[in-house]
Amino acid sequence: MKTPPATALTGRASPGAVLAKKLTSFGNYLRQHWTLYLMLIPGLFFLFIYKLLPLYGLQIAFKDYKIFAAGDPWSAIAASEWCGFEHFAKLFGSSQFTKVLTNTLVINGLKILWLFPIPIICAILLNEIRQKIYQKLCQTLIYVPYFFSWVLIFGIFYSLLGSYGIVNNIIASLGGSRVGFFSDQSVFRSVLVFTEGWKEIGYNTIIYLAAITGIDVTLYEAARMDGANKFKQIWHITMPGLLPTIVLMLIMKVGYILTTGFEQILVFYSPAVYDVADIIETYVYRIGMGQADFSLATALGLFNAVVAFVLIVGANTVSKKTLGRSIW
């Protein structure tokens, strides 16, 4: 007696048949939209060159890397000897690692705590300005600093907050003592948070403002007819409409809590404030470029990337289970 095929017994197609069907469907879609995939080529090339290809260098973290072990640094990776987790043990046993990890969490935590709500408030206030010309003017004024480099921003604030800057001259003229905004460890973190907000709030405001424009205006009309005042309209319509964007931005902020602020701190800080301002990325830069300890720097960078991945996946999972909203 001939054995019937598995599909006849189970009523399901075999895995091979399912795969063949999906490939056929993708092939048909590719032929219909080949121009879209053609436009992807530059982006994929960039992804390969700057994101995937450098992953080969991660093995430096597990090797006793000697940059001159071969003819060029790339060949030196293969020529260097494996040392296992030696660099990670050295890294985690260092008191300096604990210090820079704490600084990173504290500085970026303060930025999230103080700066995350402000763009939401600014977007709501801008949306309530009925005169378009004033709305565009305010929007431009808070958005322009985003295009300034950190070097330029440092120059602006140093002229204001430096030892003999405008602010300290005013304090001195009033009989007070000059404040070392860039050298006093008790003040420096506040300067970082304030300047970060001055530069970045405008960009984040535009994101939330774009989300507000996507809310159905008939909801506001219905709320007004029901007697809802402006505050109730914001609380019951605007905020729920912004919630997906807020969740997305918060997940991204938490995920990158160990990998932000490098350019700003590198420009702003000095040895006088290393104890409170040296973060993981600046420490990697100093030991990698300054001390030529590429293996230890790579180990620290790999640790940073793994923790960032865990944080962003964890934040996404928590948001999905508690709020029902997530990135994926």
Tab-separated table of C-alpha atoms in Angstrom:
chain	number	residue	atom	x	y	z
A	1	MET	CA	0.000	0.000	0.000
A	2	LYS	CA	1.360	3.364	-0.999
A	3	THR	CA	2.041	5.778	1.881
A	4	PRO	CA	0.192	9.079	1.454
A	5	PRO	CA	2.295	12.271	1.519
A	6	ALA	CA	2.706	14.159	4.786
A	7	THR	CA	0.530	16.998	3.510
A	8	ALA	CA	-2.386	14.603	3.043
A	9	LEU	CA	-2.109	13.415	6.661
A	10	THR	CA	-1.557	16.756	8.370
A	11	GLY	CA	-3.299	19.140	5.983
A	12	ARG	CA	-0.210	21.343	6.047
A	13	ALA	CA	2.344	22.058	3.354
A	14	SER	CA	5.857	20.757	3.902
A	15	PRO	CA	8.558	23.255	5.018
A	16	GLY	CA	10.194	22.988	1.586
A	17	ALA	CA	6.959	23.872	-0.175
A	18	VAL	CA	6.397	26.839	2.153
A	19	LEU	CA	9.937	28.114	1.536
A	20	ALA	CA	9.542	27.717	-2.235
A	21	LYS	CA	6.266	29.639	-2.133
A	22	LYS	CA	7.827	32.479	-0.150
A	23	LEU	CA	10.810	32.695	-2.497
A	24	THR	CA	8.483	32.785	-5.507
A	25	SER	CA	6.395	35.509	-3.891
A	26	PHE	CA	9.513	37.553	-3.043
A	27	GLY	CA	10.836	37.105	-6.584
A	28	ASN	CA	7.587	38.425	-8.037
A	29	TYR	CA	7.640	41.383	-5.659
A	30	LEU	CA	11.291	42.096	-6.509
A	31	ARG	CA	10.531	42.161	-10.235
A	32	GLN	CA	7.655	44.562	-9.680
A	33	HIS	CA	9.569	46.940	-7.394
A	34	TRP	CA	13.156	46.521	-8.545
A	35	THR	CA	13.722	50.306	-8.577
A	36	LEU	CA	13.137	50.460	-4.809
A	37	TYR	CA	15.764	47.789	-4.193
A	38	LEU	CA	18.116	49.605	-6.561
A	39	MET	CA	17.800	52.684	-4.336
A	40	LEU	CA	18.782	50.522	-1.344
A	41	ILE	CA	22.212	49.701	-2.769
A	42	PRO	CA	24.047	52.859	-1.528
A	43	GLY	CA	22.602	52.385	1.970
A	44	LEU	CA	23.523	48.697	2.032
A	45	PHE	CA	27.022	49.548	0.822
A	46	PHE	CA	27.389	52.085	3.634
A	47	LEU	CA	26.070	49.517	6.129
A	48	PHE	CA	28.571	46.915	4.975
A	49	ILE	CA	31.618	49.200	4.910
A	50	TYR	CA	31.049	51.129	8.134
A	51	LYS	CA	29.000	48.706	10.260
A	52	LEU	CA	29.540	45.081	9.239
A	53	LEU	CA	33.138	45.061	7.998
A	54	PRO	CA	34.562	46.607	11.216
A	55	LEU	CA	33.067	43.720	13.211
A	56	TYR	CA	36.139	41.755	12.131
A	57	GLY	CA	38.137	43.952	14.503
A	58	LEU	CA	36.164	42.820	17.557
A	59	GLN	CA	38.574	39.936	17.965
A	60	ILE	CA	41.166	42.502	19.079
A	61	ALA	CA	39.389	42.394	22.460
A	62	PHE	CA	40.414	38.733	22.793
A	63	LYS	CA	43.960	39.091	21.449
A	64	ASP	CA	47.237	40.571	22.576
A	65	TYR	CA	47.050	43.008	19.691
A	66	LYS	CA	50.290	44.438	18.365
A	67	ILE	CA	49.646	47.021	15.707
A	68	PHE	CA	53.089	46.441	14.147
A	69	ALA	CA	52.931	42.627	14.281
A	70	ALA	CA	52.457	42.545	10.505
A	71	GLY	CA	52.773	44.886	7.563
A	72	ASP	CA	49.564	46.793	8.327
A	73	PRO	CA	47.086	47.101	11.222
A	74	TRP	CA	44.496	44.931	9.439
A	75	SER	CA	46.936	42.037	8.978
A	76	ALA	CA	48.187	42.526	12.535
A	77	ILE	CA	44.824	41.349	13.839
A	78	ALA	CA	45.338	37.857	12.419
A	79	ALA	CA	49.021	37.835	13.407
A	80	SER	CA	48.373	38.692	17.087
A	81	GLU	CA	48.065	35.919	19.665
A	82	TRP	CA	44.825	35.000	21.404
A	83	CYS	CA	44.628	35.804	25.129
A	84	GLY	CA	41.003	34.966	25.914
A	85	PHE	CA	39.218	37.200	28.436
A	86	GLU	CA	42.391	38.668	29.875
A	87	HIS	CA	41.541	42.216	28.836
A	88	PHE	CA	38.014	41.938	30.216
A	89	ALA	CA	39.380	40.729	33.582
A	90	LYS	CA	41.794	43.658	33.613
A	91	LEU	CA	38.994	46.028	32.677
A	92	PHE	CA	36.450	44.890	35.263
A	93	GLY	CA	39.101	44.750	37.985
A	94	SER	CA	40.091	48.363	37.435
A	95	SER	CA	38.787	51.073	39.751
A	96	GLN	CA	38.854	53.448	36.783
A	97	PHE	CA	36.233	51.317	35.008
A	98	THR	CA	33.829	51.652	37.943
A	99	LYS	CA	34.339	55.405	37.931
A	100	VAL	CA	33.708	55.929	34.210
A	101	LEU	CA	30.698	53.583	34.260
A	102	THR	CA	29.191	55.528	37.159
A	103	ASN	CA	29.870	58.852	35.437
A	104	THR	CA	28.251	57.597	32.230
A	105	LEU	CA	25.091	56.426	34.006
A	106	VAL	CA	24.809	59.547	36.170
A	107	ILE	CA	25.368	62.090	33.365
A	108	ASN	CA	23.082	60.415	30.842
A	109	GLY	CA	20.543	59.637	33.560
A	110	LEU	CA	20.401	63.333	34.466
A	111	LYS	CA	19.961	64.222	30.806
A	112	ILE	CA	17.027	61.828	30.462
A	113	LEU	CA	15.455	62.994	33.736
A	114	TRP	CA	15.644	66.726	33.011
A	115	LEU	CA	15.645	66.947	29.222
A	116	PHE	CA	13.279	64.203	28.076
A	117	PRO	CA	10.002	65.951	29.080
A	118	ILE	CA	10.971	69.411	27.790
A	119	PRO	CA	10.603	68.729	24.022
A	120	ILE	CA	7.142	67.258	24.659
A	121	ILE	CA	6.087	70.417	26.511
A	122	CYS	CA	7.650	72.650	23.838
A	123	ALA	CA	5.859	70.768	21.044
A	124	ILE	CA	2.498	71.117	22.799
A	125	LEU	CA	3.056	74.845	23.429
A	126	LEU	CA	4.163	75.456	19.839
A	127	ASN	CA	1.105	73.654	18.554
A	128	GLU	CA	-1.110	76.001	20.569
A	129	ILE	CA	0.298	79.135	18.882
A	130	ARG	CA	-2.364	80.087	16.366
A	131	GLN	CA	-0.378	82.757	14.515
A	132	LYS	CA	1.678	80.727	12.042
A	133	ILE	CA	4.361	83.372	11.643
A	134	TYR	CA	5.052	83.389	15.411
A	135	GLN	CA	4.929	79.611	15.522
A	136	LYS	CA	7.509	79.315	12.746
A	137	LEU	CA	9.697	81.982	14.363
A	138	CYS	CA	9.724	80.201	17.753
A	139	GLN	CA	10.276	76.869	16.069
A	140	THR	CA	13.273	78.213	14.158
A	141	LEU	CA	14.820	79.848	17.226
A	142	ILE	CA	14.847	76.617	19.238
A	143	TYR	CA	15.860	74.473	16.244
A	144	VAL	CA	18.865	76.481	14.999
A	145	PRO	CA	21.291	75.432	17.814
A	146	TYR	CA	20.971	71.819	16.676
A	147	PHE	CA	23.095	72.674	13.626
A	148	PHE	CA	25.950	74.133	15.704
A	149	SER	CA	28.983	71.945	16.322
A	150	TRP	CA	30.022	71.246	19.894
A	151	VAL	CA	33.217	73.240	19.323
A	152	LEU	CA	31.172	76.305	18.433
A	153	ILE	CA	28.819	75.739	21.367
A	154	PHE	CA	31.783	75.448	23.718
A	155	GLY	CA	33.080	78.775	22.435
A	156	ILE	CA	29.694	80.434	22.991
A	157	PHE	CA	29.263	79.147	26.527
A	158	TYR	CA	32.893	79.675	27.484
A	159	SER	CA	32.489	83.351	26.617
A	160	LEU	CA	29.425	83.374	28.871
A	161	LEU	CA	30.483	81.048	31.710
A	162	GLY	CA	34.286	81.166	31.614
A	163	SER	CA	36.303	82.471	34.552
A	164	TYR	CA	36.192	85.950	33.048
A	165	GLY	CA	33.046	85.486	31.008
A	166	ILE	CA	29.953	87.657	31.080
A	167	VAL	CA	28.188	85.712	33.836
A	168	ASN	CA	31.201	85.653	36.166
A	169	ASN	CA	31.854	89.344	35.549
A	170	ILE	CA	28.289	90.105	36.609
A	171	ILE	CA	28.679	87.911	39.706
A	172	ALA	CA	31.944	89.630	40.601
A	173	SER	CA	30.446	93.078	40.067
A	174	LEU	CA	27.681	92.163	42.535
A	175	GLY	CA	30.281	91.161	45.137
A	176	GLY	CA	30.105	87.398	44.666
A	177	SER	CA	32.847	84.875	44.000
A	178	ARG	CA	33.564	83.701	40.484
A	179	VAL	CA	32.259	80.208	39.688
A	180	GLY	CA	34.423	77.687	37.836
A	181	PHE	CA	31.691	76.323	35.575
A	182	PHE	CA	34.221	74.313	33.545
A	183	SER	CA	36.583	73.342	36.370
A	184	ASP	CA	34.384	72.903	39.451
A	185	GLN	CA	33.353	69.246	39.786
A	186	SER	CA	30.145	70.154	41.619
A	187	VAL	CA	28.947	72.368	38.751
A	188	PHE	CA	30.348	70.770	35.597
A	189	ARG	CA	27.647	68.101	35.174
A	190	SER	CA	24.974	70.819	35.307
A	191	VAL	CA	26.771	72.636	32.493
A	192	LEU	CA	26.728	69.439	30.418
A	193	VAL	CA	23.001	68.929	30.951
A	194	PHE	CA	22.145	72.565	30.219
A	195	THR	CA	24.207	72.811	27.029
A	196	GLU	CA	22.887	69.447	25.810
A	197	GLY	CA	19.360	70.741	26.279
A	198	TRP	CA	20.101	74.027	24.519
A	199	LYS	CA	21.414	72.162	21.489
A	200	GLU	CA	19.124	69.132	21.219
A	201	ILE	CA	15.699	70.193	22.500
A	202	GLY	CA	14.759	71.890	19.227
A	203	TYR	CA	15.367	68.753	17.157
A	204	ASN	CA	13.361	66.529	19.504
A	205	THR	CA	10.579	69.132	19.598
A	206	ILE	CA	10.191	68.861	15.826
A	207	ILE	CA	9.710	65.093	16.157
A	208	TYR	CA	6.889	65.492	18.684
A	209	LEU	CA	5.379	68.385	16.742
A	210	ALA	CA	5.224	66.184	13.636
A	211	ALA	CA	3.451	63.517	15.701
A	212	ILE	CA	0.898	66.090	16.913
A	213	THR	CA	0.075	67.129	13.359
A	214	GLY	CA	-0.873	63.512	12.665
A	215	ILE	CA	-3.661	63.572	15.276
A	216	ASP	CA	-7.174	63.793	13.811
A	217	VAL	CA	-8.437	67.385	14.275
A	218	THR	CA	-12.022	66.166	14.508
A	219	LEU	CA	-11.161	64.750	17.933
A	220	TYR	CA	-10.452	68.271	19.188
A	221	GLU	CA	-13.653	69.571	17.620
A	222	ALA	CA	-15.678	66.861	19.330
A	223	ALA	CA	-13.955	67.576	22.653
A	224	ARG	CA	-14.757	71.292	22.394
A	225	MET	CA	-18.397	70.513	21.673
A	226	ASP	CA	-18.456	68.350	24.809
A	227	GLY	CA	-17.148	71.296	26.840
A	228	ALA	CA	-13.535	70.139	27.289
A	229	ASN	CA	-11.136	72.978	28.047
A	230	LYS	CA	-7.664	73.260	26.553
A	231	PHE	CA	-5.970	71.328	29.356
A	232	LYS	CA	-8.410	68.425	29.031
A	233	GLN	CA	-7.931	68.375	25.251
A	234	ILE	CA	-4.168	68.108	25.730
A	235	TRP	CA	-4.464	65.426	28.416
A	236	HIS	CA	-7.082	63.233	26.730
A	237	ILE	CA	-6.234	63.737	23.025
A	238	THR	CA	-2.746	65.163	22.501
A	239	MET	CA	-0.919	63.033	25.071
A	240	PRO	CA	-2.453	59.687	23.947
A	241	GLY	CA	-1.648	60.666	20.363
A	242	LEU	CA	1.958	61.360	21.363
A	243	LEU	CA	2.328	58.177	23.420
A	244	PRO	CA	3.750	55.951	20.599
A	245	THR	CA	6.392	58.579	19.793
A	246	ILE	CA	7.191	59.112	23.480
A	247	VAL	CA	7.663	55.366	23.992
A	248	LEU	CA	9.885	55.122	20.914
A	249	MET	CA	12.088	58.028	21.998
A	250	LEU	CA	12.330	56.767	25.578
A	251	ILE	CA	13.383	53.287	24.434
A	252	MET	CA	16.066	54.832	22.230
A	253	LYS	CA	17.282	57.054	25.076
A	254	VAL	CA	17.530	54.130	27.493
A	255	GLY	CA	19.194	51.912	24.890
A	256	TYR	CA	21.889	54.468	24.167
A	257	ILE	CA	22.452	55.569	27.765
A	258	LEU	CA	26.063	54.304	27.604
A	259	THR	CA	26.860	55.618	24.134
A	260	THR	CA	25.874	59.288	24.107
A	261	GLY	CA	27.661	62.495	24.986
A	262	PHE	CA	31.125	61.670	23.619
A	263	GLU	CA	31.594	64.715	21.378
A	264	GLN	CA	30.229	67.132	23.957
A	265	ILE	CA	32.309	65.881	26.878
A	266	LEU	CA	35.470	65.512	24.792
A	267	VAL	CA	35.252	69.208	23.905
A	268	PHE	CA	34.089	70.514	27.292
A	269	TYR	CA	36.055	68.601	29.896
A	270	SER	CA	39.605	68.894	31.240
A	271	PRO	CA	41.766	66.892	33.695
A	272	ALA	CA	40.298	68.972	36.534
A	273	VAL	CA	36.885	67.314	36.072
A	274	TYR	CA	37.919	63.822	34.931
A	275	ASP	CA	36.588	62.336	38.178
A	276	VAL	CA	33.005	63.418	37.442
A	277	ALA	CA	32.991	63.725	33.645
A	278	ASP	CA	35.090	60.917	32.172
A	279	ILE	CA	32.575	58.542	30.521
A	280	ILE	CA	33.078	55.186	28.808
A	281	GLU	CA	33.548	56.598	25.312
A	282	THR	CA	36.037	59.280	26.336
A	283	TYR	CA	37.918	56.687	28.399
A	284	VAL	CA	38.062	54.400	25.353
A	285	TYR	CA	39.407	57.301	23.322
A	286	ARG	CA	42.065	58.173	25.892
A	287	ILE	CA	43.394	54.645	26.446
A	288	GLY	CA	43.017	53.643	22.806
A	289	MET	CA	44.513	56.700	21.138
A	290	GLY	CA	46.483	58.186	24.027
A	291	GLN	CA	48.013	55.007	25.475
A	292	ALA	CA	47.787	52.869	22.300
A	293	ASP	CA	46.121	50.085	24.310
A	294	PHE	CA	43.820	49.018	21.489
A	295	SER	CA	42.890	45.653	23.000
A	296	LEU	CA	41.625	47.134	26.260
A	297	ALA	CA	39.787	49.893	24.392
A	298	THR	CA	38.110	47.326	22.126
A	299	ALA	CA	37.096	45.209	25.132
A	300	LEU	CA	35.494	48.255	26.732
A	301	GLY	CA	33.771	49.195	23.486
A	302	LEU	CA	32.423	45.649	23.095
A	303	PHE	CA	31.099	45.700	26.658
A	304	ASN	CA	29.441	49.026	25.915
A	305	ALA	CA	27.749	47.672	22.786
A	306	VAL	CA	26.481	44.510	24.500
A	307	VAL	CA	25.009	46.459	27.416
A	308	ALA	CA	23.351	48.918	25.011
A	309	PHE	CA	21.810	46.003	23.106
A	310	VAL	CA	20.492	44.426	26.320
A	311	LEU	CA	19.077	47.756	27.503
A	312	ILE	CA	17.236	48.560	24.296
A	313	VAL	CA	15.781	45.027	24.034
A	314	GLY	CA	14.837	45.118	27.718
A	315	ALA	CA	13.208	48.556	27.472
A	316	ASN	CA	11.314	47.457	24.387
A	317	THR	CA	10.076	44.288	26.131
A	318	VAL	CA	8.961	46.164	29.255
A	319	SER	CA	7.157	48.767	27.160
A	320	LYS	CA	5.433	46.078	25.111
A	321	LYS	CA	4.178	44.234	28.201
A	322	THR	CA	3.172	47.285	30.247
A	323	LEU	CA	1.964	49.773	27.626
A	324	GLY	CA	1.297	47.504	24.679
A	325	ARG	CA	3.582	49.619	22.493
A	326	SER	CA	7.083	48.855	21.252
A	327	ILE	CA	9.532	49.367	18.402
A	328	TRP	CA	9.188	45.779	17.191
